[in-house]
Short mmCIF file of C-alpha atoms and ligand atoms in Angstrom, two decimals:
data_model
loop_
_atom_site.label_atom_id
_atom_site.label_comp_id
_atom_site.label_asym_id
_atom_site.label_seq_id
_atom_site.Cartn_x
_atom_site.Cartn_y
_atom_site.Cartn_z
CA MET A 71 17.16 -8.23 6.07
CA ARG A 72 18.25 -6.44 3.08
CA HIS A 73 16.72 -5.63 0.05
CA LEU A 74 17.19 -4.22 -3.81
CA ILE A 75 13.98 -1.73 -4.34
CA ASP A 76 15.51 1.26 -5.34
CA PRO A 77 18.67 2.66 -6.23
CA SER A 78 19.02 4.85 -2.87
CA ASP A 79 18.97 1.74 -0.80
CA LEU A 80 22.15 1.42 -1.87
CA SER A 81 25.66 3.88 -0.12
CA LEU A 82 27.88 4.20 -2.34
CA GLU A 83 30.13 2.09 -0.83
CA GLU A 84 27.78 -0.69 -1.96
CA LEU A 85 26.65 0.29 -5.14
CA ASN A 86 31.39 0.17 -5.65
CA GLU A 87 31.31 -3.02 -3.58
CA ILE A 88 28.77 -4.28 -5.92
CA ILE A 89 30.32 -3.31 -9.49
CA ASP A 90 34.35 -3.72 -8.04
CA LEU A 91 32.84 -7.76 -6.74
CA ALA A 92 31.49 -7.77 -10.94
CA CYS A 93 34.67 -6.89 -11.65
CA ASP A 94 36.26 -9.80 -9.49
CA ILE A 95 33.75 -12.21 -11.13
CA ILE A 96 34.86 -11.71 -14.43
CA ALA A 97 37.93 -11.91 -14.06
CA ASP A 98 37.86 -15.18 -11.98
CA ARG A 99 35.12 -16.61 -13.13
CA GLN A 100 35.44 -19.81 -12.11
CA LYS A 101 36.21 -18.34 -8.05
CA TYR A 102 32.92 -17.71 -8.07
CA ALA A 103 31.98 -21.07 -10.02
CA GLU A 104 30.03 -22.61 -6.78
CA VAL A 105 29.02 -20.02 -4.16
CA CYS A 106 25.39 -20.17 -4.55
CA LYS A 107 24.96 -24.22 -4.46
CA GLY A 108 22.11 -25.08 -2.41
CA LYS A 109 20.99 -21.18 -3.24
CA LYS A 110 17.39 -20.67 -5.10
CA LEU A 111 16.46 -18.08 -6.69
CA ALA A 112 12.33 -17.11 -7.34
CA THR A 113 12.51 -15.11 -10.56
CA LEU A 114 8.32 -13.99 -10.21
CA PHE A 115 7.95 -11.77 -13.87
CA TYR A 116 4.05 -10.39 -13.86
CA GLU A 117 5.72 -7.96 -16.54
CA PRO A 118 7.62 -9.34 -19.92
CA SER A 119 11.44 -9.65 -20.48
CA THR A 120 14.66 -10.98 -21.90
CA ARG A 121 17.57 -9.72 -20.46
CA THR A 122 16.92 -9.13 -16.73
CA ARG A 123 14.67 -12.79 -15.90
CA LEU A 124 17.44 -14.58 -18.31
CA SER A 125 20.35 -12.97 -16.85
CA PHE A 126 19.23 -13.63 -13.45
CA THR A 127 18.90 -17.01 -14.35
CA ALA A 128 22.34 -16.85 -15.96
CA ALA A 129 23.83 -15.63 -12.55
CA MET A 130 22.83 -17.82 -10.92
CA MET A 131 23.39 -20.68 -12.72
CA GLU A 132 26.96 -19.24 -12.41
CA LEU A 133 27.03 -19.05 -9.04
CA GLY A 134 26.40 -23.00 -8.40
CA GLY A 135 22.40 -21.89 -7.61
CA ASN A 136 18.93 -23.04 -9.00
CA VAL A 137 16.52 -20.73 -10.48
CA LEU A 138 11.79 -21.44 -10.13
CA GLY A 139 9.43 -19.18 -10.67
CA PHE A 140 7.20 -17.74 -13.56
CA SER A 141 7.12 -15.55 -16.75
CA ASP A 142 3.61 -15.02 -17.16
CA ALA A 143 1.65 -14.20 -14.28
CA ASN A 144 -1.46 -15.97 -15.91
CA SER A 145 0.06 -19.27 -15.72
CA SER A 146 0.37 -18.70 -11.54
CA SER A 147 -2.29 -18.18 -8.87
CA VAL A 148 -2.05 -14.36 -9.07
CA SER A 149 -4.36 -15.57 -12.40
CA LYS A 150 -7.11 -16.43 -9.45
CA GLY A 151 -6.27 -13.15 -7.84
CA GLU A 152 -3.56 -14.03 -5.56
CA THR A 153 -1.88 -10.22 -4.44
CA VAL A 154 1.80 -9.60 -4.02
CA ALA A 155 2.32 -10.26 -0.41
CA ASP A 156 0.49 -13.40 -0.25
CA THR A 157 2.78 -14.88 -3.46
CA THR A 158 5.41 -13.70 -1.42
CA ARG A 159 4.66 -14.85 2.06
CA VAL A 160 4.23 -18.27 -0.10
CA VAL A 161 6.99 -18.43 -1.98
CA ASN A 162 8.46 -17.72 0.61
CA ASN A 163 8.96 -21.43 0.99
CA PHE A 164 10.93 -22.47 -1.68
CA ALA A 165 13.98 -19.63 -2.54
CA ASP A 166 15.83 -17.92 -1.15
CA ILE A 167 16.21 -14.34 -2.71
CA ILE A 168 13.29 -13.07 -5.45
CA ALA A 169 13.82 -10.95 -8.16
CA MET A 170 10.85 -9.51 -8.88
CA ARG A 171 8.87 -7.26 -11.80
CA HIS A 172 5.47 -5.99 -12.69
CA PRO A 173 3.27 -3.13 -13.42
CA VAL A 174 2.49 -1.92 -10.87
CA GLU A 175 4.70 1.09 -9.12
CA GLY A 176 5.15 -0.72 -5.31
CA ALA A 177 4.65 -4.00 -6.37
CA PRO A 178 8.09 -5.42 -5.14
CA LEU A 179 8.53 -3.45 -1.51
CA VAL A 180 4.76 -4.28 -1.20
CA SER A 181 6.87 -7.86 -1.62
CA ALA A 182 9.95 -6.83 0.61
CA LEU A 183 7.54 -5.23 3.40
CA ASN A 184 6.06 -8.98 3.21
CA SER A 185 9.49 -11.77 2.90
CA SER A 186 11.40 -13.32 5.03
CA THR A 187 13.82 -13.28 1.88
CA PRO A 188 15.88 -10.79 0.09
CA VAL A 189 14.03 -9.13 -2.45
CA ILE A 190 15.09 -7.56 -5.40
CA ASN A 191 13.10 -5.34 -7.72
CA ALA A 192 13.83 -6.35 -11.68
CA GLY A 193 12.06 -3.34 -12.79
CA ASP A 194 8.05 -1.80 -11.25
CA GLY A 195 6.20 -0.12 -14.12
CA SER A 196 7.51 3.37 -15.06
CA HIS A 197 8.71 3.93 -11.77
CA ALA A 198 12.73 2.05 -10.71
CA HIS A 199 14.83 -0.33 -12.12
CA PRO A 200 17.79 -0.79 -10.53
CA THR A 201 19.42 -3.70 -11.25
CA GLN A 202 19.88 -2.49 -14.86
CA THR A 203 21.73 0.68 -13.23
CA LEU A 204 23.69 -1.21 -11.82
CA THR A 205 24.18 -3.03 -15.35
CA ASP A 206 24.80 0.63 -16.64
CA LEU A 207 27.29 1.12 -13.84
CA LEU A 208 29.14 -1.83 -15.23
CA THR A 209 29.43 -0.62 -17.83
CA ILE A 210 30.51 2.81 -17.75
CA LYS A 211 33.74 1.26 -15.07
CA ARG A 212 34.22 -1.53 -17.95
CA GLU A 213 34.28 0.68 -20.63
CA ILE A 214 35.34 4.41 -19.43
CA GLY A 215 37.31 3.93 -16.56
CA ARG A 216 35.11 6.67 -14.14
CA PHE A 217 31.93 7.10 -12.47
CA GLU A 218 33.37 10.62 -11.89
CA ASN A 219 34.01 13.71 -14.13
CA LEU A 220 31.00 13.00 -17.21
CA THR A 221 28.24 14.37 -19.33
CA VAL A 222 25.17 11.95 -19.34
CA GLY A 223 23.29 13.03 -21.82
CA PHE A 224 19.15 10.53 -21.69
CA CYS A 225 17.73 11.24 -24.84
CA GLY A 226 14.38 9.55 -25.42
CA ASP A 227 11.61 8.65 -23.44
CA LEU A 228 12.88 10.49 -19.95
CA LYS A 229 8.83 10.29 -18.62
CA PHE A 230 8.39 6.55 -18.85
CA GLY A 231 11.87 5.44 -18.51
CA ARG A 232 12.38 3.72 -15.44
CA THR A 233 16.37 3.10 -16.48
CA VAL A 234 17.01 6.10 -16.47
CA HIS A 235 14.89 7.49 -13.49
CA SER A 236 17.00 4.76 -11.55
CA LEU A 237 20.48 5.45 -13.47
CA ILE A 238 19.95 10.07 -12.60
CA LYS A 239 19.60 8.32 -9.06
CA ALA A 240 22.71 6.40 -9.01
CA LEU A 241 24.95 9.13 -10.36
CA SER A 242 23.65 11.80 -8.08
CA LYS A 243 25.94 10.22 -5.57
CA PHE A 244 29.52 10.82 -7.65
CA LYS A 245 32.03 13.65 -7.78
CA ASN A 246 31.26 15.88 -10.93
CA ILE A 247 28.75 14.47 -13.02
CA ASN A 248 26.70 16.39 -15.12
CA ILE A 249 23.43 15.98 -16.63
CA VAL A 250 21.25 16.31 -21.00
CA LEU A 251 18.59 15.98 -20.93
CA ILE A 252 17.33 15.58 -24.19
CA ALA A 253 13.62 15.10 -24.18
CA PRO A 254 10.08 15.96 -26.51
CA ASP A 255 7.66 18.19 -24.25
CA GLU A 256 5.36 15.61 -23.27
CA LEU A 257 8.37 12.39 -22.56
CA LYS A 258 9.82 15.15 -19.68
CA LEU A 259 11.73 13.85 -16.76
CA PRO A 260 9.18 13.23 -13.70
CA SER A 261 9.31 16.41 -11.72
CA TYR A 262 10.44 14.49 -8.57
CA VAL A 263 13.33 13.46 -10.40
CA LYS A 264 14.24 17.01 -11.49
CA HIS A 265 13.91 18.51 -8.58
CA GLU A 266 14.19 15.60 -5.76
CA VAL A 267 16.80 14.15 -7.06
CA CYS A 268 18.83 16.58 -8.45
CA ASP A 269 18.98 19.78 -7.33
CA LYS A 270 18.12 18.82 -3.66
CA LEU A 271 21.23 16.78 -3.92
CA GLY A 272 23.70 19.21 -6.62
CA LEU A 273 23.06 16.76 -9.81
CA PRO A 274 23.32 19.89 -12.63
CA TYR A 275 21.43 19.62 -15.60
CA GLU A 276 19.74 20.78 -18.70
CA GLU A 277 16.92 20.37 -20.89
CA VAL A 278 16.89 20.07 -24.16
CA LYS A 279 15.29 19.04 -27.32
CA SER A 280 17.50 18.11 -29.87
CA LEU A 281 20.31 15.81 -29.97
CA GLU A 282 22.49 17.62 -32.77
CA GLU A 283 22.99 20.24 -30.55
CA VAL A 284 25.19 18.73 -27.58
CA ILE A 285 26.73 15.23 -29.23
CA ASP A 286 29.45 16.73 -29.42
CA LYS A 287 30.43 17.18 -24.97
CA LEU A 288 28.75 13.82 -23.86
CA ASP A 289 30.55 11.20 -22.89
CA VAL A 290 28.05 8.71 -22.37
CA LEU A 291 24.51 9.37 -24.95
CA TYR A 292 21.88 7.07 -22.90
CA MET A 293 19.30 6.01 -25.37
CA THR A 294 16.13 5.30 -24.36
CA ARG A 295 12.99 3.55 -26.56
CA VAL A 296 9.40 5.19 -25.95
CA GLN A 297 7.74 3.39 -23.49
CA LYS A 298 4.35 1.93 -25.63
CA GLU A 299 2.94 0.18 -23.32
CA ARG A 300 2.91 2.94 -20.52
CA PHE A 301 1.21 5.05 -22.79
CA LEU A 302 -2.86 5.95 -21.69
CA ASP A 303 -3.35 7.89 -25.09
CA GLU A 304 -1.90 5.82 -28.34
CA GLU A 305 -2.81 9.14 -30.60
CA GLU A 306 -0.31 10.74 -27.72
CA TYR A 307 2.48 7.78 -28.15
CA ASP A 308 2.12 7.89 -32.10
CA ARG A 309 3.02 11.54 -32.09
CA VAL A 310 6.31 11.02 -30.41
CA LYS A 311 7.54 7.72 -30.71
CA ASP A 312 9.74 8.41 -33.93
CA CYS A 313 10.96 11.73 -31.61
CA PHE A 314 14.66 10.89 -31.71
CA VAL A 315 16.46 8.14 -33.71
CA LEU A 316 20.07 8.18 -33.77
CA THR A 317 21.97 7.40 -36.83
CA ALA A 318 25.85 6.63 -37.73
CA ASP A 319 25.49 10.58 -39.40
CA LYS A 320 24.92 12.06 -35.60
CA LEU A 321 27.54 10.70 -34.76
CA LYS A 322 29.89 12.36 -36.66
CA ASN A 323 30.21 15.02 -33.86
CA ALA A 324 30.69 13.08 -30.97
CA LYS A 325 33.34 12.48 -28.97
CA PRO A 326 35.92 9.07 -30.35
CA GLU A 327 35.68 7.81 -26.09
CA MET A 328 31.86 8.37 -26.01
CA ARG A 329 29.73 5.57 -25.31
CA ILE A 330 26.80 4.72 -27.01
CA LEU A 331 24.57 3.21 -24.00
CA HIS A 332 20.55 0.95 -24.02
CA PRO A 333 18.69 -0.60 -21.30
CA LEU A 334 16.90 -2.42 -24.42
CA PRO A 335 15.45 -3.48 -26.12
CA ARG A 336 15.33 -0.75 -29.22
CA VAL A 337 12.78 -0.27 -32.01
CA ASN A 338 13.89 2.29 -34.25
CA GLU A 339 15.93 4.52 -32.36
CA ILE A 340 18.74 3.11 -32.87
CA ALA A 341 19.39 2.66 -36.08
CA VAL A 342 21.08 -1.02 -37.09
CA ASP A 343 24.17 1.23 -38.56
CA VAL A 344 25.46 2.12 -35.42
CA ASP A 345 26.19 -0.95 -33.88
CA SER A 346 28.76 -1.75 -35.93
CA ASP A 347 30.41 1.87 -34.49
CA PRO A 348 32.80 0.95 -31.53
CA ARG A 349 31.11 3.80 -29.25
CA ALA A 350 28.38 1.39 -29.07
CA ALA A 351 28.55 -0.45 -26.65
CA TYR A 352 24.65 -1.19 -26.14
CA PHE A 353 25.55 -4.99 -26.28
CA ARG A 354 28.13 -5.47 -24.36
CA GLN A 355 26.22 -3.58 -21.44
CA VAL A 356 23.89 -6.98 -21.98
CA GLU A 357 26.94 -9.58 -20.38
CA ASN A 358 27.48 -6.96 -17.96
CA GLY A 359 23.51 -7.47 -16.64
CA LYS A 360 25.09 -11.01 -16.24
CA PHE A 361 27.97 -10.64 -13.87
CA VAL A 362 26.37 -8.15 -11.55
CA ARG A 363 23.11 -9.83 -11.00
CA MET A 364 26.14 -12.26 -9.91
CA ALA A 365 27.70 -9.73 -7.27
CA LEU A 366 24.29 -8.53 -5.95
CA MET A 367 23.24 -12.36 -5.36
CA LEU A 368 25.54 -12.62 -2.99
CA LYS A 369 26.21 -9.74 -1.33
CA LEU A 370 23.14 -9.17 -0.05
CA LEU A 371 22.53 -13.21 0.61
CA GLU A 372 25.59 -12.67 3.24
CA TRP A 373 23.65 -9.25 4.27
CA ALA A 374 21.04 -11.08 5.42
CA ASP A 375 23.40 -12.68 7.93
CA LYS A 376 24.72 -9.65 8.92
CA PRO A 377 22.97 -7.55 11.77
CA GLU A 378 23.97 -4.73 11.03
CA LYS A 379 23.33 -4.52 7.17
CA HIS A 380 20.63 -4.67 8.80
CA LYS A 381 18.31 -1.50 6.89
CA GLU A 382 14.23 -0.98 8.00
CA LEU A 383 12.33 -0.28 4.31
CA LEU A 384 10.35 2.15 6.34
CA ARG A 385 11.35 6.01 7.61
CA GLU A 386 10.40 6.90 10.82
CA ASP A 387 8.01 8.96 9.52
CA VAL A 388 5.91 7.54 6.90
CA VAL A 389 2.74 8.86 7.14
CA ARG A 390 -0.36 6.21 7.56
CA GLY A 391 -4.04 5.50 5.49
CA GLU A 392 -4.91 9.45 5.71
CA TYR A 393 -3.88 10.42 1.79
CA ARG A 394 -5.06 8.84 -1.62
CA CYS A 395 -2.38 8.49 -4.00
CA SER A 396 -2.60 10.01 -7.41
CA ASN A 397 -1.42 7.43 -9.43
CA PRO A 398 -3.63 5.02 -10.35
CA ARG A 399 -0.43 2.66 -11.62
CA CYS A 400 0.40 2.12 -8.21
CA ILE A 401 -0.82 -1.05 -6.08
CA SER A 402 -2.04 1.04 -3.49
CA ASN A 403 -5.15 2.30 -5.97
CA THR A 404 -4.51 -1.60 -7.36
CA GLU A 405 -4.16 -4.13 -4.77
CA ALA A 406 -6.46 -3.26 -1.85
CA CYS A 407 -5.26 -4.10 0.86
CA THR A 408 -2.43 -2.68 0.48
CA GLU A 409 -2.08 0.09 3.00
CA SER A 410 -1.94 3.52 1.67
CA LEU A 411 2.20 5.02 2.84
CA PHE A 412 3.16 8.74 2.75
CA ARG A 413 6.92 10.35 3.79
CA PRO A 414 7.48 13.40 3.40
CA SER A 415 8.98 14.70 0.36
CA ALA A 416 12.44 16.43 0.10
CA ASP A 417 12.04 19.29 -1.08
CA GLY A 418 10.62 20.21 1.87
CA ASN A 419 7.00 20.31 -0.23
CA GLY A 420 4.01 18.24 0.84
CA VAL A 421 4.02 14.30 0.98
CA ARG A 422 4.89 11.48 -1.33
CA CYS A 423 3.61 8.06 -2.42
CA VAL A 424 6.56 5.13 -0.28
CA TYR A 425 5.65 3.44 -3.40
CA CYS A 426 5.59 5.14 -6.52
CA GLU A 427 7.15 8.56 -5.92
CA SER A 428 3.76 10.32 -6.84
CA ARG A 429 1.96 13.16 -5.31
CA PRO A 430 -1.79 12.28 -2.88
CA ALA A 431 -5.42 12.69 -5.37
CA LYS A 432 -6.27 16.01 -4.70
N1 LIG B 662 16.77 -3.73 -20.02
C1 LIG B 662 15.30 -4.32 -19.72
O1 LIG B 662 15.02 -4.48 -18.56
O2 LIG B 662 15.93 -5.50 -20.43
P1 LIG B 662 14.25 -6.60 -20.46
O3 LIG B 662 12.50 -5.74 -20.59
O4 LIG B 662 14.05 -7.49 -21.60
O5 LIG B 662 14.26 -7.01 -19.34
#
């Protein structure tokens, strides 16, 4: 069985396979109109979504399959206390593949560990959002034409922005990528991404506090919303919510071929006067999300029948039950029946939670 819980679940070859298949779907949509006839996708969305849920739904419909699920956990038996593991075992009776979004970090991994069908992480808390990453990569491919030799600026909420964490992990697989991190101190990239992805995998990065000082060297500007729903302190959110606003005026020094990406929704970090600029790719990016999710579901369903494509979800060096996660939003702290699992840290310094990549509680 194969799942997509984190971008690192896919090899470089598999990433390219999915992007190439998405391009083939775009070129000949009719060819794929019935390839999932008789298949069912379950969309289990415990957290609000417009793009991800609807693009998964549209993707399965365009492949000739059907979709069931919920978009509000309160309308399901989750409201009666059913666990992620039990919900997954139940849904396995009704669907061939599952897409799960959850506010709790690690929930899709728990689902995958209990599933007899492929599970796709459609966003877990502020941890990861691998299908947005596939969307971003397809957009870079279609807009810029290459994955190598790029300077990519990430601007805004790099702390809670799960799409940022996932895209940086995926970009670490490509050659000659430079990362520019544009964020206030309060919203800096988590240290595990900096040290265990960028440093460990040789992805150079610089940290700056203003967009103006770097905009002229960027090939991609990845704007993000400040994630209000992840703040524990509303006053802190108010202090940083308007830290960066991209306007048409600020684009004067940007390269003509630069592209602006944003996972959306936006609040006010991109002024509407930017929308008509040909460099604004964020609404084209949305449609790419449908095509790449079509490609991903086709691949996961194909790989499910191939023993050589099987990959264990947990590494052999996993440590069970010895530590407790320090992250209050980790599934190991929110569902009592979830076993605590840690793995040695990639930087050789201690251990990290398998579900959310946080350090253990002291
Ligand atoms: N980009 C993204 O995940 O959007 P939604 O929250 O609307 O799904």
